[in-house]
Tab-separated table of N, CA, C and O in Angstrom:
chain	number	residue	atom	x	y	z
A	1	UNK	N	-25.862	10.280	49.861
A	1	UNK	CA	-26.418	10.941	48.675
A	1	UNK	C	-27.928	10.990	48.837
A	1	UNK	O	-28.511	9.911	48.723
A	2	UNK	N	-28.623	12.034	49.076
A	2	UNK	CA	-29.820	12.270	48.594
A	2	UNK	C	-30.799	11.847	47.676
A	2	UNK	O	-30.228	11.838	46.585
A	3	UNK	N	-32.032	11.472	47.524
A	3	UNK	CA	-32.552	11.302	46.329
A	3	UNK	C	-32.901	11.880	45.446
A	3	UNK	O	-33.439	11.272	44.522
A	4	UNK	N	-32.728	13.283	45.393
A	4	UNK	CA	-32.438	14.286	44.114
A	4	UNK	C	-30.972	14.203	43.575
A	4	UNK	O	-30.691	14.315	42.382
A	5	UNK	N	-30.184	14.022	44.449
A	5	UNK	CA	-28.946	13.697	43.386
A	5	UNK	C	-28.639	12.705	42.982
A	5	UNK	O	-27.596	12.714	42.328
A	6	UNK	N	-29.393	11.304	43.159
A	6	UNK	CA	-29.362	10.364	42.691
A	6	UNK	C	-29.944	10.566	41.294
A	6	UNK	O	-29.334	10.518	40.226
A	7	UNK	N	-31.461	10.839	41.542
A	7	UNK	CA	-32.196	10.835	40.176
A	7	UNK	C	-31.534	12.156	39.391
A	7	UNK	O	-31.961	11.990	38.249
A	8	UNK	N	-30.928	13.073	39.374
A	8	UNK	CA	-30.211	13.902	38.457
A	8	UNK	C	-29.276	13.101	38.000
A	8	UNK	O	-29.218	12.745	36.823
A	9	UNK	N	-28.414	12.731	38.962
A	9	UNK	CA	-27.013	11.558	38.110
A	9	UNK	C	-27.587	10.436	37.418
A	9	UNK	O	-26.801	9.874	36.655
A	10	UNK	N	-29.148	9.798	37.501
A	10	UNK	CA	-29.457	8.532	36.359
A	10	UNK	C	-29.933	9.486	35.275
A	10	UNK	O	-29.556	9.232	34.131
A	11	UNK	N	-30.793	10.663	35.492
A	11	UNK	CA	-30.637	11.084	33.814
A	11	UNK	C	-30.110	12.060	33.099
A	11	UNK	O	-30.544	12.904	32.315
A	12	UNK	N	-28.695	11.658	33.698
A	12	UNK	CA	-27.465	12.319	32.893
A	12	UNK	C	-26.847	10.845	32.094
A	12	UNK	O	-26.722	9.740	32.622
A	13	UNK	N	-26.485	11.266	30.528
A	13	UNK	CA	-26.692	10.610	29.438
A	13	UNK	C	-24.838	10.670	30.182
A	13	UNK	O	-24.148	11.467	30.818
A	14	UNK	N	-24.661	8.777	29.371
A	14	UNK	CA	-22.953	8.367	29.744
A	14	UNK	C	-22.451	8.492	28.730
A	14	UNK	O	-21.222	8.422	28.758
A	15	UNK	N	-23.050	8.709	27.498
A	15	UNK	CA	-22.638	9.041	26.444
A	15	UNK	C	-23.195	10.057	25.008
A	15	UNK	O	-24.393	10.081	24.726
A	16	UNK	N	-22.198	10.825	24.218
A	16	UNK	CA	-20.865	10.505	24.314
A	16	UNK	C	-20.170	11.117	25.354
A	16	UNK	O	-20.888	11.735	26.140
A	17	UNK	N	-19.154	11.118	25.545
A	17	UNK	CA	-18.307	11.565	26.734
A	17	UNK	C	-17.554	12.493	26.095
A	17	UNK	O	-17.227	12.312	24.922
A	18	UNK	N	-17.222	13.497	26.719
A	18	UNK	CA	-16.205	14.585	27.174
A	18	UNK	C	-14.972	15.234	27.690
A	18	UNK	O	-14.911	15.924	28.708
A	19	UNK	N	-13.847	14.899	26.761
A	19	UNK	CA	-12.739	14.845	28.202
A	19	UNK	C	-12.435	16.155	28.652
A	19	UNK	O	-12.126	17.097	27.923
A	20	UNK	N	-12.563	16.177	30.199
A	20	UNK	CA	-12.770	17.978	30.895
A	20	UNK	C	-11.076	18.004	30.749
A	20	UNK	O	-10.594	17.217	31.564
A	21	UNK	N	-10.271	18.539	30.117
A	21	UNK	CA	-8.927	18.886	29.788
A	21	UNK	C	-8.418	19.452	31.138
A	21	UNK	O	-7.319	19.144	31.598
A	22	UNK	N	-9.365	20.378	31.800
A	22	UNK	CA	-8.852	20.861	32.698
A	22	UNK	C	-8.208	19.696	34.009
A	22	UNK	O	-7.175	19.873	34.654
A	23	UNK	N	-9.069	18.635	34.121
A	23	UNK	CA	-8.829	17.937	35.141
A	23	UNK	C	-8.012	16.223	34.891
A	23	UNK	O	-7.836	15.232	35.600
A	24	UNK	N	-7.815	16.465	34.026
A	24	UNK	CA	-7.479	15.366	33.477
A	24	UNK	C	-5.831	14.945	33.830
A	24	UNK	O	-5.529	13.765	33.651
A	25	UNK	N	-4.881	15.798	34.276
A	25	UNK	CA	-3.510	15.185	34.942
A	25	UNK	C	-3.802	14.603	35.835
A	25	UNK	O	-3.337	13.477	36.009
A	26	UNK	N	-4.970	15.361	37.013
A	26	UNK	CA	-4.735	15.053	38.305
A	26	UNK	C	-5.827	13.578	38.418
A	26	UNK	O	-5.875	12.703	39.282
A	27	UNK	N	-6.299	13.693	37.668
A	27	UNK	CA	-7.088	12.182	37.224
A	27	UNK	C	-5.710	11.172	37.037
A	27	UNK	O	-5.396	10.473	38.001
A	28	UNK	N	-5.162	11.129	36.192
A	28	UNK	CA	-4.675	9.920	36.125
A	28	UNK	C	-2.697	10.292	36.732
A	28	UNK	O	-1.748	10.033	35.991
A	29	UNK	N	-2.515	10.951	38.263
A	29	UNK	CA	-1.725	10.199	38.721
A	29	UNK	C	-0.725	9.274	39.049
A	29	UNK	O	0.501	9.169	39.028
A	30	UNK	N	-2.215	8.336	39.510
A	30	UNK	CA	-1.871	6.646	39.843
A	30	UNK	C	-2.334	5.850	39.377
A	30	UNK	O	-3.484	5.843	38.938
A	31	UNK	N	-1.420	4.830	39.353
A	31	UNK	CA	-1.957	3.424	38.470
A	31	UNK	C	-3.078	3.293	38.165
A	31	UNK	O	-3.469	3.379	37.001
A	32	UNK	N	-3.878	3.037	39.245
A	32	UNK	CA	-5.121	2.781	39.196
A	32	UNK	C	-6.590	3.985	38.370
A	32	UNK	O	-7.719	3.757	37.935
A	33	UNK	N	-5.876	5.026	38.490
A	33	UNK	CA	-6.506	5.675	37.928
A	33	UNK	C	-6.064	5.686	36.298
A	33	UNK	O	-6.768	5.750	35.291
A	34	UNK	N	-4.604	5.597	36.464
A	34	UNK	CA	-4.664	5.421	34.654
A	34	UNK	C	-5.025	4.324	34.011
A	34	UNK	O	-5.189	4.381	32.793
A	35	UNK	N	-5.232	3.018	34.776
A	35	UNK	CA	-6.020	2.145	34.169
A	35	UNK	C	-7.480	2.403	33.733
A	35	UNK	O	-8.001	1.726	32.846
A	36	UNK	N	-8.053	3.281	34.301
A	36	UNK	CA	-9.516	3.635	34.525
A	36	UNK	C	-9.230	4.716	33.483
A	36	UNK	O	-10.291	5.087	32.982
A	37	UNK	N	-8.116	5.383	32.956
A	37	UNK	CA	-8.127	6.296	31.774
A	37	UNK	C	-8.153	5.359	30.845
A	37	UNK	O	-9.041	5.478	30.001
A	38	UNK	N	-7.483	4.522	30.763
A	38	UNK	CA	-7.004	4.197	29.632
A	38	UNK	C	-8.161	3.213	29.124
A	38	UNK	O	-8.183	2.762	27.979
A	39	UNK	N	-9.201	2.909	30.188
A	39	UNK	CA	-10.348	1.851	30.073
A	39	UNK	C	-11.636	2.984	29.604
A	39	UNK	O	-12.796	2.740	29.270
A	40	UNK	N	-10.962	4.200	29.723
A	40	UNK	CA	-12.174	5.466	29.374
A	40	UNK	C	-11.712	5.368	27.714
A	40	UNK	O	-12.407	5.072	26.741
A	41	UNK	N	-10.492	5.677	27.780
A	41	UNK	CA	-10.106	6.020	26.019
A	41	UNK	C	-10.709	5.229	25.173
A	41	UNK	O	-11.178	5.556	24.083
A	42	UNK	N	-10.704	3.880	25.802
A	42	UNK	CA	-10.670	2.484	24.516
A	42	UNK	C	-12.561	3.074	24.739
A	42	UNK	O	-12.965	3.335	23.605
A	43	UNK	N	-13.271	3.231	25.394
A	43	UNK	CA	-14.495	3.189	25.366
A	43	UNK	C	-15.054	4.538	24.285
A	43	UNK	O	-16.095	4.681	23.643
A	44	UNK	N	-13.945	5.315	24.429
A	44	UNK	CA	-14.165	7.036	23.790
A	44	UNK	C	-13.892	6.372	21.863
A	44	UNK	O	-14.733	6.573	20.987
A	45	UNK	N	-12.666	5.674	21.643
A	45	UNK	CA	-12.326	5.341	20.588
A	45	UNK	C	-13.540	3.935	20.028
A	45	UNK	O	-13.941	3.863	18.867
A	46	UNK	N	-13.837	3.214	20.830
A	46	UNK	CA	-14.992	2.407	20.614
A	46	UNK	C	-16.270	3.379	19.819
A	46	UNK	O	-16.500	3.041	18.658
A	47	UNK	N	-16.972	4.373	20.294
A	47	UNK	CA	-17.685	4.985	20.068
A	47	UNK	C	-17.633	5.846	18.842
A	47	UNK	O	-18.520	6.096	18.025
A	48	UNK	N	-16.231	6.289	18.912
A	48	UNK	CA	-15.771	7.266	17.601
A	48	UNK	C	-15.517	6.535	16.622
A	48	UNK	O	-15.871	6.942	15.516
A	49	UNK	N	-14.991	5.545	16.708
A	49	UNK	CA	-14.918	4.434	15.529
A	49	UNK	C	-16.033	3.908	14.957
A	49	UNK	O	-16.035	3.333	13.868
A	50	UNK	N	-17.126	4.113	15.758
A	50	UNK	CA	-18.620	3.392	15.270
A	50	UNK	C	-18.898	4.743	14.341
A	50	UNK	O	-19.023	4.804	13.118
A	51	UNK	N	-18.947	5.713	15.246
A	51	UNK	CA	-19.360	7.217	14.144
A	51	UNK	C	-18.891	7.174	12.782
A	51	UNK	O	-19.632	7.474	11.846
A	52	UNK	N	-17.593	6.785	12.617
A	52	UNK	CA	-16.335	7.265	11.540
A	52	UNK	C	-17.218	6.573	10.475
A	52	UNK	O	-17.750	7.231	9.580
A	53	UNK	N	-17.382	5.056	10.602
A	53	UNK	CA	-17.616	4.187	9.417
A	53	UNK	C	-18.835	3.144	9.768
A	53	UNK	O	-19.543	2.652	8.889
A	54	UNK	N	-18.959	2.924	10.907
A	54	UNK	CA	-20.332	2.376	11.182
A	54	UNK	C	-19.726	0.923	11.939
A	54	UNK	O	-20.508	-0.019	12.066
A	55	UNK	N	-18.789	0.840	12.262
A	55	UNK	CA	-17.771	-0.199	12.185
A	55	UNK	C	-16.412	0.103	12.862
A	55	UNK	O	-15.521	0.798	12.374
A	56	UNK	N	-16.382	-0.760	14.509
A	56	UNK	CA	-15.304	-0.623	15.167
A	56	UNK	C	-13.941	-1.231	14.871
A	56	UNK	O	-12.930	-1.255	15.573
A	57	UNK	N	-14.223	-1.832	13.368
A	57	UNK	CA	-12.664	-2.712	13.182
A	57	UNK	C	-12.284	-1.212	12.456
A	57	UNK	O	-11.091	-1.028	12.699
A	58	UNK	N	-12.725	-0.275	11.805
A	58	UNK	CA	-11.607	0.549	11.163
A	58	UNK	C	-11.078	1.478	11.289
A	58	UNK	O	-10.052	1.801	10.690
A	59	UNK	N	-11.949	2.413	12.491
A	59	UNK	CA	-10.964	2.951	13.051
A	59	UNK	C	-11.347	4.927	13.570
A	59	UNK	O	-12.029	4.617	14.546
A	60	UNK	N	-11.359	5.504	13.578
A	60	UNK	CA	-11.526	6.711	13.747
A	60	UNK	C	-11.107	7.760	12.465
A	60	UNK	O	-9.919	8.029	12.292
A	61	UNK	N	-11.942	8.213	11.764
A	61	UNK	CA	-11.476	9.209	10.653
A	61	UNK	C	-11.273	10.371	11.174
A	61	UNK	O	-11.480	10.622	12.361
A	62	UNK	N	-10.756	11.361	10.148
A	62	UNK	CA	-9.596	12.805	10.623
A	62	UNK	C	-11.093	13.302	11.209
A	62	UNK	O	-11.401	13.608	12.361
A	63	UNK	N	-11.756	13.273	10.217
A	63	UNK	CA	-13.236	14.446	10.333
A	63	UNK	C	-13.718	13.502	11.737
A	63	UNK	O	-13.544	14.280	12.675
A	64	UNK	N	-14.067	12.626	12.110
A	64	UNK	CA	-14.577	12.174	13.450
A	64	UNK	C	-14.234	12.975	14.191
A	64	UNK	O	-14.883	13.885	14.708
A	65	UNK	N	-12.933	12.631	14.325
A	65	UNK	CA	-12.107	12.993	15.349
A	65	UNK	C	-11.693	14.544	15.426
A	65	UNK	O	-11.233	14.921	16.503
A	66	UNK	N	-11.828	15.584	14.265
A	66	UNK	CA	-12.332	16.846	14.519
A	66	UNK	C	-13.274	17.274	14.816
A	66	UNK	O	-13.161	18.179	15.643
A	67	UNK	N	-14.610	16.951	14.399
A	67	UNK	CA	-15.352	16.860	15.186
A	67	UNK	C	-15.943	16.760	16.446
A	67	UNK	O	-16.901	17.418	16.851
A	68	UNK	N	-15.307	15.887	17.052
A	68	UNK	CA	-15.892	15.455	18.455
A	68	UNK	C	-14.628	16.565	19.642
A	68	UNK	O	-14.816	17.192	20.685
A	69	UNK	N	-13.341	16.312	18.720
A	69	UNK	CA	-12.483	17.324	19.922
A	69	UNK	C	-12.575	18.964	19.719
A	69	UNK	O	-12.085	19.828	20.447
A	70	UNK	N	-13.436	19.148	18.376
A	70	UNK	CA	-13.465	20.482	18.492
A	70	UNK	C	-12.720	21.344	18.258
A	70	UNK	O	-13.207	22.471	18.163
A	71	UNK	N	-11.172	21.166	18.062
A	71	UNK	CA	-10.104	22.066	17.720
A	71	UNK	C	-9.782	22.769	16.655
A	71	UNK	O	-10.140	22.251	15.598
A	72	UNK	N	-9.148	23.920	16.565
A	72	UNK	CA	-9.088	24.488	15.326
A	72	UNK	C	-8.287	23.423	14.240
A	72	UNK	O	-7.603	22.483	14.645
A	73	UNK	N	-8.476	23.714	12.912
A	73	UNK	CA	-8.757	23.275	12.464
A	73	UNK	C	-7.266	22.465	11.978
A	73	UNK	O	-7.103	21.245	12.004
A	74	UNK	N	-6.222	23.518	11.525
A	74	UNK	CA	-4.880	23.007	11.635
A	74	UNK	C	-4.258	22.041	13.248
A	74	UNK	O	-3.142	21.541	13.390
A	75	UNK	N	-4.887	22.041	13.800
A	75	UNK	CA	-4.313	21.726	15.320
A	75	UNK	C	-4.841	20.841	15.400
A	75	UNK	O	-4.270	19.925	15.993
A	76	UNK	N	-6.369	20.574	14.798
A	76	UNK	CA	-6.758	19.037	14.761
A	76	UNK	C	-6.212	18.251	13.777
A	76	UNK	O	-6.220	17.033	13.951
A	77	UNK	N	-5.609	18.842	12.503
A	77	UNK	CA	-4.690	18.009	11.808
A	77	UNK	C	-3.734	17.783	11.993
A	77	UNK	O	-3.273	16.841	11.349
A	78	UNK	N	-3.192	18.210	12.588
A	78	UNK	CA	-1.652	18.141	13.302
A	78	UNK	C	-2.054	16.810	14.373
A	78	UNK	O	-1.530	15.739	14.066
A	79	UNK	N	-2.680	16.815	15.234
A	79	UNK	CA	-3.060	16.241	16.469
A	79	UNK	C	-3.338	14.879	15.714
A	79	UNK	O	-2.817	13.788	15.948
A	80	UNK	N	-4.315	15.207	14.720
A	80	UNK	CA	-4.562	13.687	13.596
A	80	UNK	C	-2.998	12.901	13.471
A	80	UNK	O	-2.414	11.995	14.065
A	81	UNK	N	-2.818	13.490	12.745
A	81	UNK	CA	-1.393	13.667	11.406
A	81	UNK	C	-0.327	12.835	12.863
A	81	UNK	O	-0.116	11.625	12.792
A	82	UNK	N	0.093	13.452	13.762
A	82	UNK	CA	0.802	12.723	15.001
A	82	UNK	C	0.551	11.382	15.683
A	82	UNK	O	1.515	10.638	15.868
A	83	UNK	N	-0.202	11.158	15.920
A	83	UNK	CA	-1.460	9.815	16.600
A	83	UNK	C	-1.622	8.874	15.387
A	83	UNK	O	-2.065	7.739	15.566
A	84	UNK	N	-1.246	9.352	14.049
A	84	UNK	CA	-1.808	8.651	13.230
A	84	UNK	C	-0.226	7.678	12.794
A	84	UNK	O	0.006	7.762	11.589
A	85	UNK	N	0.638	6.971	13.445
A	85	UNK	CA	1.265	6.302	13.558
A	85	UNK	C	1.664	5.795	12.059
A	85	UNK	O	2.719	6.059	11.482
A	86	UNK	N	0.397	4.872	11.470
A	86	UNK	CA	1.008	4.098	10.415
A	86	UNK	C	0.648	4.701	8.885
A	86	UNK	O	0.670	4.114	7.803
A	87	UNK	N	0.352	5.912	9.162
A	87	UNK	CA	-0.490	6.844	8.329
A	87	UNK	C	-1.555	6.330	7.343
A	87	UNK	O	-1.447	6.514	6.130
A	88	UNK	N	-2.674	5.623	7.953
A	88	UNK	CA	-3.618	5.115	7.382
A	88	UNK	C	-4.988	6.226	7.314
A	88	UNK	O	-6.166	5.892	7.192
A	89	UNK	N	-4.536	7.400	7.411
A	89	UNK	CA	-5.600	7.914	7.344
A	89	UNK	C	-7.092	7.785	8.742
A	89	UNK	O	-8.065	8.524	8.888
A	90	UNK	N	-6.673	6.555	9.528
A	90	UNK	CA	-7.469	6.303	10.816
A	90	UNK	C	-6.529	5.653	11.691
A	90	UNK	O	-5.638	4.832	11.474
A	91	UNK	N	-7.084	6.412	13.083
A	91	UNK	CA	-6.889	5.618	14.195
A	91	UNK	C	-7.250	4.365	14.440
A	91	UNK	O	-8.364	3.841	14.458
A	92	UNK	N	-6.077	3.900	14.646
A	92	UNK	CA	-6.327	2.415	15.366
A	92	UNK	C	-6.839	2.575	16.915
A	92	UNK	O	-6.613	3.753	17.191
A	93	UNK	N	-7.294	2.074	17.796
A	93	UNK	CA	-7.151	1.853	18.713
A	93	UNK	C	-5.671	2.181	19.943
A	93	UNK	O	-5.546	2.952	20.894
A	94	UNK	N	-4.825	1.233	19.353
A	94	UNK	CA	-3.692	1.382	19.949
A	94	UNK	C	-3.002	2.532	19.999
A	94	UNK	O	-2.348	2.864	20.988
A	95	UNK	N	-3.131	3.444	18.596
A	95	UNK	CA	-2.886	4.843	18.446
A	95	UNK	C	-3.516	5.686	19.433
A	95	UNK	O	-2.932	6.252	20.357
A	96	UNK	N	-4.847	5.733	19.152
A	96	UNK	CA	-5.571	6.501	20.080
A	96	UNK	C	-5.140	6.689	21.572
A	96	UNK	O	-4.782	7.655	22.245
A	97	UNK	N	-5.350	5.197	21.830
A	97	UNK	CA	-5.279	5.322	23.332
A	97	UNK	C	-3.393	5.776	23.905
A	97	UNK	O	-2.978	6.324	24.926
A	98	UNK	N	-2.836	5.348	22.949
A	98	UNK	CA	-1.226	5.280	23.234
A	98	UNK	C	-1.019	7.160	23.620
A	98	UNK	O	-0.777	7.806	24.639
A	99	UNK	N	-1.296	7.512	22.060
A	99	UNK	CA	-1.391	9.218	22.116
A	99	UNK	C	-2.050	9.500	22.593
A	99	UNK	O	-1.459	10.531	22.914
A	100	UNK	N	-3.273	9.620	23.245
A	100	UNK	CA	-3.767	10.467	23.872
A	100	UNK	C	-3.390	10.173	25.689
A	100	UNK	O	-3.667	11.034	26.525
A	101	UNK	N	-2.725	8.819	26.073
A	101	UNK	CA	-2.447	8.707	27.345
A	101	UNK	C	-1.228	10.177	27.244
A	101	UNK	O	-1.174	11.324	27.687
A	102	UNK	N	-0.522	9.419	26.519
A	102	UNK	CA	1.230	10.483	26.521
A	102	UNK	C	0.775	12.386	26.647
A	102	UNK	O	1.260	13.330	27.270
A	103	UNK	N	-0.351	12.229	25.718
A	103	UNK	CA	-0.690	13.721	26.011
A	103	UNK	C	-1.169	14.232	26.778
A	103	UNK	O	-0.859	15.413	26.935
A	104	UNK	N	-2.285	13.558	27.760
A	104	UNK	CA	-2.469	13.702	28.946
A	104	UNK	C	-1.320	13.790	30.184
A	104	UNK	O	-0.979	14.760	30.860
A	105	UNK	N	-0.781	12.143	30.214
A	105	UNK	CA	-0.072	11.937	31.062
A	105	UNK	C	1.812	11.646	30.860
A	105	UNK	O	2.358	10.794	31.561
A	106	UNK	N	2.311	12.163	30.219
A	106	UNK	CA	3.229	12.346	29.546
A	106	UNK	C	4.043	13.075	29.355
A	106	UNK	O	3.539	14.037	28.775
A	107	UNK	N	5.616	13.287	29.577
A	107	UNK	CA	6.434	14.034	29.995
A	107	UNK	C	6.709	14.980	28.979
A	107	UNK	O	7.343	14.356	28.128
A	108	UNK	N	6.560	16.226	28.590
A	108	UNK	CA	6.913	16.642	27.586
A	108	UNK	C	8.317	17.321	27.273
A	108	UNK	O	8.447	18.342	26.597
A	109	UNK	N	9.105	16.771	27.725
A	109	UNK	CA	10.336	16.748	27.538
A	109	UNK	C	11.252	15.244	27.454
A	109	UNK	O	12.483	15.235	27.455
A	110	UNK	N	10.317	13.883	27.375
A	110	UNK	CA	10.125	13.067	26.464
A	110	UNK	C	10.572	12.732	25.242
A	110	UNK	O	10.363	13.722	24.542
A	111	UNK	N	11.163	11.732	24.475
A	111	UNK	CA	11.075	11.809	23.044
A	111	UNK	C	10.097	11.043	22.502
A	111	UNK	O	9.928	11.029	21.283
């Protein structure tokens, strides 16, 4: 690596993060890489949970989490409304990361 692409990659900001949809099956594969997803999610839901309420014990709100994924608007409630397991109105953690592995990496012919 060069030292122009070094110093471009230190001031590129690590956060917040982005998930590129496009590349994201062939990312997580193998084990090892879905550990490294699933160690991305908890870090993505860490962050969104601070946004939601100021405070990582409670969780990710609908509006956060439309927000940051951007989707229309029924499709982010739906996407909420699914993930949202115990229907508390927020993501837990375990939600998050559970649903969004399966939707990534996840058979959709599945139950």
């Amino acid at each position: 690596m060069n030292k122009s692409n070094l110093a471009s990659s230190q001031n590129e900001p690590s956060f917040p993060i982005k998930i590129n949809f496009e590349n994201i099956t062939s990312f997580i594969n193998g084990d090892t890489q879905k550990e490294s997803f699933i160690h991305y999610l908890k870090d993505i839901w860490y962050d969104l949970s601070q946004r939601s309420f100021g405070s990582v014990h409670l969780g990710i709100s609908k509006h956060t989490f439309a927000s940051y994924y951007n989707l229309p608007g029924i499709i982010s409630d739906r996407l909420f409304n699914l993930l949202d397991n115990n229907n508390s109105s927020m993501l837990e953690c375990k939600e998050f990361v559970n649903g969004m592995t399966i939707l990534f990496s996840g058979d959709f012919n599945s139950s």
